[in-house]
Short mmCIF file of C-alpha atoms and ligand atoms in Angstrom, two decimals:
data_model
loop_
_atom_site.label_atom_id
_atom_site.label_comp_id
_atom_site.label_asym_id
_atom_site.label_seq_id
_atom_site.Cartn_x
_atom_site.Cartn_y
_atom_site.Cartn_z
CA MET U 151 89.65 124.71 72.56
CA PHE U 152 90.77 122.85 74.33
CA ASP U 153 91.04 123.87 77.78
CA ASP U 154 91.26 121.73 80.20
CA ALA U 155 94.65 123.00 82.27
CA PHE U 156 93.79 119.98 84.99
CA ALA U 157 93.69 116.91 81.43
CA SER U 158 95.35 113.57 83.20
CA VAL U 159 97.20 111.79 80.76
CA ALA U 160 95.12 108.93 80.23
CA SER U 161 92.27 111.66 78.67
CA LEU U 162 94.91 113.68 76.96
CA SER U 163 96.02 110.32 75.07
CA ARG U 164 92.60 109.70 74.20
CA LYS U 165 92.07 113.08 72.66
CA LEU U 166 94.95 113.07 71.02
CA GLN U 167 93.99 109.17 69.32
CA ALA U 168 90.53 110.29 68.46
CA ARG U 169 92.29 113.54 66.96
CA GLU U 170 89.83 115.85 68.85
CA VAL U 171 93.25 118.02 70.13
CA SER U 172 96.82 118.17 67.97
CA ALA U 173 99.61 117.48 69.92
CA GLU U 174 100.86 121.49 68.61
CA GLU U 175 97.63 122.33 69.79
CA LEU U 176 98.65 120.95 73.62
CA ALA U 177 102.00 122.17 73.66
CA ARG U 178 100.74 125.59 72.88
CA PHE U 179 98.16 125.22 75.69
CA TYR U 180 100.43 124.62 77.79
CA LEU U 181 103.16 126.52 77.30
CA GLN U 182 101.03 129.60 77.07
CA ARG U 183 99.80 128.52 80.38
CA ILE U 184 104.19 128.70 81.51
CA ASP U 185 104.50 132.23 80.66
CA GLU U 186 101.58 133.26 81.93
CA HIS U 187 102.38 131.36 85.77
CA LYS U 188 105.68 132.00 85.36
CA ASN U 189 105.83 133.78 89.28
CA VAL U 190 105.71 130.48 90.24
CA ASN U 191 109.20 130.52 89.32
CA ALA U 192 108.24 126.54 88.40
CA PHE U 193 110.47 126.55 84.88
CA LEU U 194 113.86 127.33 84.81
CA ASP U 195 114.37 127.50 80.91
CA VAL U 196 111.66 127.16 78.12
CA ARG U 197 111.88 127.54 74.24
CA PRO U 198 109.75 126.76 72.53
CA GLU U 199 110.46 126.75 68.79
CA GLU U 200 111.78 122.75 70.59
CA THR U 201 108.91 121.76 72.28
CA LEU U 202 106.88 122.29 68.63
CA ALA U 203 109.04 120.94 66.83
CA GLN U 204 108.11 117.68 69.23
CA ALA U 205 104.99 118.30 69.27
CA ARG U 206 104.38 118.48 65.26
CA ALA U 207 106.54 115.53 64.90
CA ALA U 208 103.62 113.39 67.31
CA ASP U 209 101.30 114.98 65.41
CA ALA U 210 103.19 113.31 62.10
CA LYS U 211 103.16 109.64 63.87
CA ILE U 212 99.38 109.87 64.93
CA ALA U 213 98.46 110.63 61.43
CA ALA U 214 100.44 108.23 59.86
CA GLY U 215 99.05 105.41 62.45
CA GLU U 216 102.68 105.15 64.26
CA ALA U 217 101.69 106.93 67.53
CA THR U 218 101.99 104.80 70.83
CA PRO U 219 99.67 106.57 74.19
CA LEU U 220 102.04 108.51 75.29
CA THR U 221 102.52 109.85 71.46
CA GLY U 222 101.74 113.66 71.87
CA ILE U 223 100.83 114.11 75.80
CA PRO U 224 102.99 117.38 77.18
CA ILE U 225 106.02 116.46 79.40
CA ALA U 226 108.54 119.02 81.69
CA HIS U 227 112.16 117.04 82.91
CA LYS U 228 113.55 118.31 85.72
CA ASP U 229 116.70 119.85 85.57
CA ILE U 230 118.23 117.02 86.84
CA PHE U 231 118.54 115.09 83.47
CA VAL U 232 120.31 116.55 80.80
CA THR U 233 119.19 117.60 77.28
CA ARG U 234 120.53 118.06 74.50
CA LYS U 235 118.37 121.03 73.59
CA TRP U 236 117.97 123.04 76.88
CA ALA U 237 119.79 123.76 79.12
CA SER U 238 120.85 120.96 82.08
CA THR U 239 121.68 122.93 85.14
CA ALA U 240 121.12 121.39 87.84
CA ALA U 241 119.77 124.38 89.80
CA SER U 242 122.98 125.67 90.44
CA ARG U 243 125.10 128.45 89.65
CA MET U 244 127.96 125.85 88.87
CA LEU U 245 125.70 124.20 85.68
CA LYS U 246 124.70 127.77 84.14
CA GLY U 247 123.83 127.75 80.98
CA TYR U 248 125.41 124.09 79.92
CA MET U 249 124.27 122.32 76.78
CA SER U 250 124.32 118.85 77.33
CA PRO U 251 126.35 116.55 74.27
CA PHE U 252 123.35 113.36 74.90
CA ASP U 253 120.04 113.05 76.25
CA ALA U 254 119.46 111.22 79.99
CA THR U 255 118.39 108.12 78.76
CA VAL U 256 114.68 108.97 81.19
CA VAL U 257 114.60 111.90 78.59
CA ARG U 258 115.60 109.48 75.21
CA LYS U 259 112.93 107.14 75.94
CA LEU U 260 110.17 109.22 76.91
CA GLU U 261 110.78 111.56 73.99
CA ALA U 262 111.04 108.41 71.60
CA ALA U 263 107.62 107.61 73.00
CA GLY U 264 106.64 110.53 71.25
CA MET U 265 106.52 112.42 74.76
CA VAL U 266 107.04 116.53 74.01
CA CYS U 267 109.35 117.73 76.64
CA LEU U 268 107.98 121.76 77.64
CA GLY U 269 111.57 122.89 79.30
CA LYS U 270 113.84 122.17 82.13
CA LEU U 271 111.99 122.36 85.86
CA ASN U 272 113.54 124.28 89.08
CA CYS U 273 114.55 122.18 91.85
CA ASP U 274 116.72 122.78 94.96
CA GLU U 275 120.24 122.39 93.93
CA PHE U 276 121.70 119.63 92.79
CA ALA U 277 118.43 117.61 94.34
CA MET U 278 119.79 118.63 97.60
CA GLY U 279 116.82 119.65 99.67
CA SER U 280 113.03 119.95 101.22
CA GLY U 281 111.55 122.85 99.47
CA ASN U 282 113.03 123.45 96.62
CA GLU U 283 114.66 126.72 98.97
CA ASN U 284 118.21 125.86 97.78
CA SER U 285 117.62 126.79 94.29
CA ALA U 286 120.60 129.17 92.55
CA TYR U 287 117.63 130.61 90.59
CA GLY U 288 115.29 131.19 93.53
CA ARG U 289 112.34 129.46 95.17
CA VAL U 290 109.64 128.04 93.53
CA LEU U 291 105.52 128.51 94.96
CA ASN U 292 103.21 126.31 95.85
CA PRO U 293 100.49 127.65 94.12
CA TRP U 294 97.98 125.79 96.67
CA ASP U 295 98.97 128.74 99.84
CA HIS U 296 102.09 131.00 98.03
CA SER U 297 103.78 131.60 101.24
CA ALA U 298 104.66 127.73 102.24
CA VAL U 299 107.20 124.93 99.89
CA PRO U 300 106.36 123.38 97.36
CA GLY U 301 108.33 120.66 98.56
CA GLY U 302 111.81 119.71 97.47
CA SER U 303 113.98 119.18 95.89
CA SER U 304 111.56 118.59 93.32
CA GLY U 305 109.55 121.43 94.07
CA GLY U 306 109.20 122.63 90.04
CA SER U 307 107.67 119.67 88.97
CA SER U 308 105.48 119.63 91.70
CA ALA U 309 104.42 122.81 92.21
CA ALA U 310 103.75 123.08 87.27
CA VAL U 311 101.87 119.45 88.40
CA ALA U 312 99.16 121.26 91.14
CA ALA U 313 99.59 124.92 88.43
CA GLY U 314 97.80 122.59 85.56
CA LEU U 315 101.36 124.12 83.82
CA ALA U 316 102.68 120.35 82.30
CA PRO U 317 99.50 116.97 83.04
CA ILE U 318 102.88 115.13 84.15
CA ALA U 319 106.83 115.82 85.20
CA THR U 320 109.78 113.22 85.72
CA GLY U 321 111.36 113.65 89.32
CA THR U 322 114.26 112.33 91.14
CA ASP U 323 114.34 111.06 93.97
CA THR U 324 117.42 110.11 96.68
CA GLY U 325 115.91 110.47 99.86
CA GLY U 326 112.16 111.74 99.67
CA SER U 327 112.30 114.09 97.35
CA ILE U 328 109.49 113.38 94.60
CA ARG U 329 107.17 111.82 97.34
CA GLU U 330 107.81 114.77 100.21
CA PRO U 331 106.84 117.39 97.50
CA ALA U 332 103.79 115.24 95.71
CA ALA U 333 102.47 115.41 99.51
CA PHE U 334 103.41 118.72 99.99
CA THR U 335 101.42 119.86 97.07
CA GLY U 336 98.02 117.56 96.12
CA VAL U 337 99.71 115.64 93.69
CA THR U 338 100.18 112.65 92.87
CA GLY U 339 104.52 110.55 92.69
CA ILE U 340 105.63 107.49 92.09
CA LYS U 341 109.58 106.51 93.09
CA PRO U 342 110.63 102.79 91.42
CA THR U 343 112.89 100.42 92.76
CA TYR U 344 116.18 101.48 92.88
CA GLY U 345 117.65 100.70 89.72
CA ARG U 346 114.63 99.87 87.76
CA PRO U 347 115.17 103.67 85.13
CA SER U 348 118.57 103.98 84.23
CA ARG U 349 120.46 106.74 85.87
CA LEU U 350 122.62 107.81 82.46
CA GLY U 351 121.88 111.94 82.46
CA MET U 352 121.05 112.13 85.91
CA ILE U 353 123.51 114.69 86.82
CA ALA U 354 124.73 112.79 90.64
CA PHE U 355 124.11 112.83 93.58
CA ALA U 356 124.28 109.72 95.75
CA SER U 357 124.86 107.41 93.05
CA SER U 358 123.89 105.03 95.51
CA LEU U 359 120.13 106.02 96.63
CA ASP U 360 119.45 108.76 93.20
CA THR U 361 116.67 107.69 91.28
CA ALA U 362 114.19 108.86 88.86
CA GLY U 363 110.67 108.64 89.09
CA LEU U 364 106.95 110.91 88.39
CA LEU U 365 104.93 112.62 89.39
CA ALA U 366 101.40 113.70 87.62
CA HIS U 367 97.44 113.75 88.70
CA SER U 368 96.52 110.52 89.31
CA ALA U 369 98.55 106.54 90.12
CA GLU U 370 96.78 106.17 86.13
CA ASP U 371 98.83 108.90 84.85
CA CYS U 372 101.68 107.09 86.91
CA ALA U 373 101.10 103.81 85.68
CA MET U 374 100.62 104.73 81.96
CA THR U 375 103.63 106.64 81.16
CA LEU U 376 106.72 104.57 83.65
CA GLY U 377 106.25 102.25 81.26
CA ALA U 378 107.62 104.34 79.11
CA MET U 379 110.46 105.87 81.49
CA VAL U 380 112.29 102.74 82.93
CA GLY U 381 113.78 99.53 81.12
CA PHE U 382 118.01 97.96 81.60
CA ASP U 383 119.83 100.01 80.63
CA PRO U 384 123.82 99.29 79.20
CA MET U 385 125.33 102.40 79.73
CA ASP U 386 124.59 102.92 83.52
CA SER U 387 126.46 100.19 85.46
CA THR U 388 124.04 99.97 88.60
CA SER U 389 121.16 99.17 86.10
CA VAL U 390 118.87 95.97 87.01
CA ASN U 391 119.23 93.83 84.38
CA ARG U 392 115.18 93.47 83.87
CA GLU U 393 112.78 94.81 81.19
CA THR U 394 109.50 96.78 81.46
CA GLU U 395 106.37 95.36 82.36
CA ASP U 396 102.58 97.08 82.05
CA PHE U 397 102.43 98.95 85.41
CA THR U 398 98.30 99.46 83.59
CA ARG U 399 97.91 95.86 84.79
CA LEU U 400 96.97 96.48 88.09
CA LEU U 401 94.58 99.66 88.76
CA ASP U 402 91.62 97.94 88.38
CA ASP U 403 92.52 94.82 90.32
CA GLY U 404 91.89 95.91 93.46
CA VAL U 405 93.24 95.37 97.57
CA LYS U 406 90.80 92.36 98.38
CA GLY U 407 92.97 89.76 100.23
CA LEU U 408 96.11 92.43 100.48
CA ARG U 409 97.68 92.26 103.40
CA ILE U 410 98.62 96.43 104.11
CA GLY U 411 101.10 96.84 106.77
CA VAL U 412 100.41 99.92 109.29
CA PRO U 413 103.42 100.75 111.33
CA ARG U 414 101.77 103.59 114.12
CA LEU U 415 104.59 103.16 116.45
CA TRP U 416 106.93 105.15 114.04
CA MET U 417 103.73 107.07 113.07
CA LYS U 418 103.48 108.71 116.62
CA GLU U 419 107.00 111.47 115.73
CA GLY U 420 105.76 114.10 115.91
CA LEU U 421 103.03 113.09 112.67
CA ASP U 422 100.24 116.58 112.37
CA ALA U 423 96.75 115.28 114.37
CA GLU U 424 94.98 116.15 111.32
CA VAL U 425 97.35 113.95 108.85
CA ALA U 426 97.44 111.01 111.02
CA GLU U 427 93.71 110.78 110.49
CA ALA U 428 94.28 111.60 107.31
CA ILE U 429 96.34 108.52 107.07
CA GLU U 430 93.95 106.49 109.06
CA SER U 431 90.82 107.71 106.33
CA VAL U 432 92.74 105.90 104.21
CA VAL U 433 93.63 102.31 105.79
CA GLU U 434 90.33 102.51 106.97
CA PHE U 435 88.61 102.18 103.87
CA TYR U 436 91.04 100.02 102.79
CA ALA U 437 89.89 97.67 105.15
CA HIS U 438 86.60 98.37 104.49
CA HIS U 439 87.01 97.21 100.70
CA GLY U 440 88.76 93.96 101.63
CA ALA U 441 93.12 94.68 102.56
CA GLN U 442 94.12 92.44 106.03
CA ILE U 443 95.35 95.51 107.53
CA VAL U 444 98.62 94.29 109.71
CA ASP U 445 99.73 96.16 112.87
CA ILE U 446 104.23 96.32 112.63
CA ASP U 447 107.09 97.20 113.76
CA LEU U 448 109.81 99.22 111.89
CA PRO U 449 111.29 99.62 114.92
CA MET U 450 115.38 100.53 112.84
CA ALA U 451 113.27 102.88 110.43
CA LYS U 452 113.86 106.43 112.85
CA LEU U 453 118.22 105.40 111.94
CA GLY U 454 117.41 106.36 108.95
CA VAL U 455 117.57 110.38 108.75
CA PRO U 456 121.42 109.83 110.56
CA VAL U 457 122.29 107.21 107.93
CA TYR U 458 121.17 109.25 104.71
CA TYR U 459 123.46 111.71 106.08
CA VAL U 460 126.20 110.08 106.62
CA VAL U 461 125.38 108.26 103.03
CA ALA U 462 124.29 110.72 101.02
CA CYS U 463 126.54 113.65 102.55
CA ALA U 464 129.80 110.74 101.07
CA GLU U 465 128.56 109.93 97.55
CA ALA U 466 128.07 114.08 97.07
CA SER U 467 131.07 114.82 98.31
CA SER U 468 133.03 112.73 95.94
CA ASN U 469 130.18 113.36 92.66
CA LEU U 470 130.71 116.81 92.48
CA SER U 471 134.62 116.75 92.45
CA ARG U 472 134.45 116.70 89.15
CA PHE U 473 133.27 120.12 89.36
CA ASP U 474 136.81 122.13 88.75
CA GLY U 475 135.84 124.77 86.90
CA VAL U 476 138.38 122.46 84.32
CA ARG U 477 135.33 120.49 82.44
CA TYR U 478 131.79 121.63 83.17
CA GLY U 479 131.02 124.50 83.88
CA TYR U 480 131.29 127.70 85.96
CA ARG U 481 135.23 128.86 86.58
CA ALA U 482 136.33 132.02 88.29
CA SER U 483 137.37 134.89 86.03
CA GLU U 484 140.50 135.57 88.33
CA TYR U 485 143.22 133.40 90.28
CA GLN U 486 146.45 133.19 90.38
CA ASP U 487 147.37 129.10 89.48
CA ILE U 488 145.44 126.52 88.71
CA GLU U 489 145.06 125.14 92.66
CA ASP U 490 143.50 128.95 93.55
CA MET U 491 141.42 128.71 90.31
CA MET U 492 139.46 125.54 91.53
CA ARG U 493 138.73 126.92 94.93
CA ARG U 494 136.72 130.31 93.43
CA SER U 495 135.63 128.06 90.80
CA ARG U 496 134.27 125.47 93.44
CA ASP U 497 133.76 128.49 96.50
CA GLU U 498 131.71 131.09 93.38
CA GLY U 499 129.67 128.09 91.54
CA PHE U 500 128.61 125.78 94.51
CA GLY U 501 125.13 127.20 97.14
CA ALA U 502 125.72 126.86 100.54
CA GLU U 503 124.12 123.71 100.40
CA PRO U 504 126.12 121.23 98.15
CA LYS U 505 128.99 123.12 100.52
CA ARG U 506 127.72 121.40 103.59
CA ARG U 507 127.62 118.22 101.97
CA ILE U 508 130.85 118.33 100.78
CA MET U 509 132.14 118.60 103.90
CA ILE U 510 130.78 116.30 106.18
CA GLY U 511 130.75 113.69 103.35
CA THR U 512 134.81 114.64 102.97
CA TYR U 513 134.68 114.63 107.39
CA VAL U 514 133.00 110.88 107.64
CA LEU U 515 134.98 110.03 104.72
CA SER U 516 138.17 110.87 106.13
CA HIS U 517 140.58 108.32 107.32
CA GLY U 518 140.30 108.36 111.47
CA TYR U 519 136.82 109.27 111.06
CA TYR U 520 135.83 106.34 107.99
CA ASP U 521 134.77 103.44 110.08
CA ALA U 522 133.16 105.42 113.08
CA TYR U 523 130.70 106.75 110.35
CA TYR U 524 130.31 105.75 106.81
CA LEU U 525 131.27 102.03 107.92
CA LYS U 526 128.74 101.94 110.70
CA ALA U 527 126.60 103.94 108.86
CA GLN U 528 127.03 101.69 105.42
CA LYS U 529 126.17 98.32 108.28
CA VAL U 530 123.21 100.52 109.19
CA ARG U 531 121.59 100.96 106.68
CA ARG U 532 122.37 96.62 105.78
CA LEU U 533 119.92 96.72 109.36
CA ILE U 534 117.39 99.07 107.68
CA ALA U 535 116.94 96.89 104.50
CA ASP U 536 116.88 93.53 106.28
CA GLU U 537 113.68 95.24 108.44
CA PHE U 538 111.30 96.30 105.38
CA HIS U 539 112.79 92.38 103.45
CA ARG U 540 111.70 90.78 107.12
CA THR U 541 108.42 92.88 106.99
CA PHE U 542 107.83 92.36 103.30
CA LYS U 543 107.13 88.52 104.18
CA SER U 544 104.14 89.32 106.13
CA VAL U 545 102.67 92.23 104.20
CA ASP U 546 102.16 93.19 100.73
CA LEU U 547 102.37 96.73 101.60
CA ILE U 548 103.22 99.94 104.11
CA ALA U 549 100.83 102.31 104.63
CA CYS U 550 102.87 105.91 106.09
CA PRO U 551 103.13 109.23 105.53
CA VAL U 552 105.00 110.67 103.72
CA THR U 553 105.82 113.80 105.84
CA ALA U 554 104.81 114.59 109.13
CA SER U 555 103.18 117.66 108.39
CA THR U 556 101.90 119.80 105.65
CA ALA U 557 104.24 122.20 103.36
CA PHE U 558 105.96 123.85 105.63
CA GLN U 559 105.83 128.14 105.63
CA PHE U 560 109.48 129.65 103.09
CA GLY U 561 112.51 130.23 105.71
CA GLU U 562 110.89 128.11 108.53
CA LYS U 563 113.33 125.01 107.56
CA ALA U 564 116.06 127.96 107.34
CA ASP U 565 118.28 125.41 110.11
CA PRO U 566 119.86 122.80 107.91
CA VAL U 567 119.07 119.89 110.96
CA SER U 568 115.25 120.92 110.93
CA ALA U 569 114.67 120.25 106.94
CA TYR U 570 117.22 116.80 107.05
CA LEU U 571 114.69 115.73 109.70
CA SER U 572 111.65 116.38 108.00
CA ASP U 573 112.49 113.38 105.83
CA LEU U 574 112.10 110.92 108.15
CA TYR U 575 109.37 108.93 106.94
CA THR U 576 110.64 109.05 103.04
CA ILE U 577 114.63 108.12 103.84
CA PRO U 578 114.15 104.55 105.16
CA ALA U 579 112.46 102.92 101.18
CA SER U 580 115.54 105.74 100.10
CA LEU U 581 118.33 103.75 102.25
CA ALA U 582 117.02 100.13 101.24
CA GLY U 583 116.29 101.03 97.42
CA LEU U 584 112.26 100.25 97.43
CA PRO U 585 109.37 101.51 95.19
CA GLY U 586 107.69 104.21 97.28
CA LEU U 587 104.55 106.34 96.01
CA SER U 588 102.69 109.44 97.60
CA MET U 589 99.24 109.97 96.81
CA PRO U 590 97.74 112.94 98.34
CA CYS U 591 94.53 112.22 101.16
CA GLY U 592 92.59 114.94 102.61
CA ILE U 593 93.50 119.08 103.11
CA HIS U 594 94.10 120.23 106.56
CA SER U 595 92.31 122.78 107.80
CA ASN U 596 95.03 125.25 106.62
CA GLY U 597 94.19 124.79 103.60
CA ARG U 598 97.65 122.89 102.51
CA PRO U 599 97.29 119.59 100.99
CA MET U 600 97.87 115.64 102.90
CA GLY U 601 99.38 112.95 101.58
CA ILE U 602 100.40 109.31 102.91
CA GLN U 603 102.79 107.51 101.48
CA LEU U 604 102.88 103.28 100.31
CA ILE U 605 105.48 101.34 100.20
CA GLY U 606 106.30 97.81 98.64
CA GLU U 607 109.23 94.95 98.42
CA HIS U 608 111.44 96.14 95.25
CA PHE U 609 109.28 95.79 92.24
CA THR U 610 105.89 96.29 93.21
CA GLU U 611 105.59 99.15 91.44
CA ALA U 612 102.47 98.44 89.67
CA ARG U 613 100.54 96.69 93.00
CA LEU U 614 101.43 100.25 94.68
CA LEU U 615 99.68 102.33 91.21
CA GLY U 616 96.78 99.24 91.57
CA ALA U 617 96.28 100.16 94.99
CA ALA U 618 96.67 103.69 95.10
CA ALA U 619 94.08 103.94 92.23
CA THR U 620 91.71 101.70 94.19
CA TRP U 621 91.63 104.58 96.49
CA GLN U 622 91.21 107.14 93.67
CA ARG U 623 88.40 105.31 92.16
CA GLU U 624 86.47 106.57 94.78
CA THR U 625 87.93 109.77 96.68
CA ASP U 626 88.21 112.86 93.79
CA TRP U 627 91.17 113.98 96.63
CA HIS U 628 93.99 113.92 93.91
CA CYS U 629 91.30 116.05 91.62
CA LYS U 630 91.23 119.35 94.15
CA GLN U 631 92.81 122.84 92.13
CA PRO U 632 94.07 125.11 93.95
CA ASN U 633 92.15 128.59 93.74
CA GLY U 634 93.42 130.75 90.53
CA TYR U 635 94.86 128.37 88.61
N1 LIG L 588 115.53 115.80 101.36
C1 LIG L 588 116.71 114.93 100.76
C2 LIG L 588 118.09 115.40 101.17
O1 LIG L 588 118.00 117.18 101.63
C3 LIG L 588 115.88 114.22 99.79
C4 LIG L 588 116.72 115.16 98.82
C5 LIG L 588 115.71 113.92 97.10
O2 LIG L 588 114.97 113.06 97.37
N2 LIG L 588 117.08 114.58 96.56
O3 LIG L 588 118.92 115.30 100.91
#
């Protein structure tokens, strides 16, 4: 009987190939756990018959000798990816029960590799938030502490992996939504280079930033899966024309000779003392293993938050205009004329956060304010990207915090500005389109996990994963499990 809820993708793959477990058995096991831990509220749509059909198809492939290393491995998808067989809601009332006529490219590719979908994961509405408190379908619990947020916007993804309800999950990261929830729940998360994974079928929030990625128990698990997920998509005009690669190839290479930049000045900004200490312990570990630690300064990075909330809201206001009660989803039941129908549908369908962002975005794009806000933000965005590219001439990767503190309490950041400010360490890499990784590096005295972020130049995912694997080979923070699961 299979009973290892926290098994790695790598070990599941070995067991499946050796026929020690079947894909169907794994699917049934995780479906049962999802049912047992419904109170976490990580899943928005579970359809066992669809999952089992995929599992049986995977078993047939394994039997026929046509399996990939991912065939039969269960995965759950953030409800930002559209799926034909599960409802796609973006955690919004606007899209309640919406069935997409096609699968997102990321979903399709992972299914083609043989992965078995367990269902759709809760998140912040339209991926707007840092604590998963903005879902129209209720908050998600942090398995480590039920009074704390699981992070956002991919809070269902982080909670599902941390609670052993899925060995791996997709997420999306626009300004930190994979890295921050990974840090808050003690899992490993990677946001690849912007444009590497297709955006086709990812419900759009801020198109110049939205990036699909993964959350799992280890860098190795992310590396094994990422290769099947990315690659050029002619159906996405922002897709990078670059083929996928073997992201596992540097996992055993160590960090000898790697130049790791540490922006200590930036790290002074409100950083919790224990988190700072945990980060320094990783830096010391890398130095001890032959990396060269370089002091760097990123003075532009502190401008990330204001720039992001201008650019992201501007793009959101444009993207969300497609929800008008005519083409998709929710339509108000009572109205006088077409304008009234649209107004009421949007008023009743959107939650407070999307409305707030639509208003900010419309304002910064409006005549008279466009130059002062939107154009200025775009210019500063370029300066932030340039600063990173200059820095990457003298370092191979940057090590810095993911968040200034551990997971916050529900309701603690009810004021939107305080929530926005919590993204200070994740946003700069997003604005520059850089790959970023978050991995566990300790448990705080408050009992909640702590994480560290690694950022690399464009297309250096394999190196980030390799550096993370070096740490994870000799430490066990990524193996810690919350009590009660
Ligand atoms: N917390 C950020 C926001 O609210 C990032 C969200 C994201 O990356 N999707 O916009």
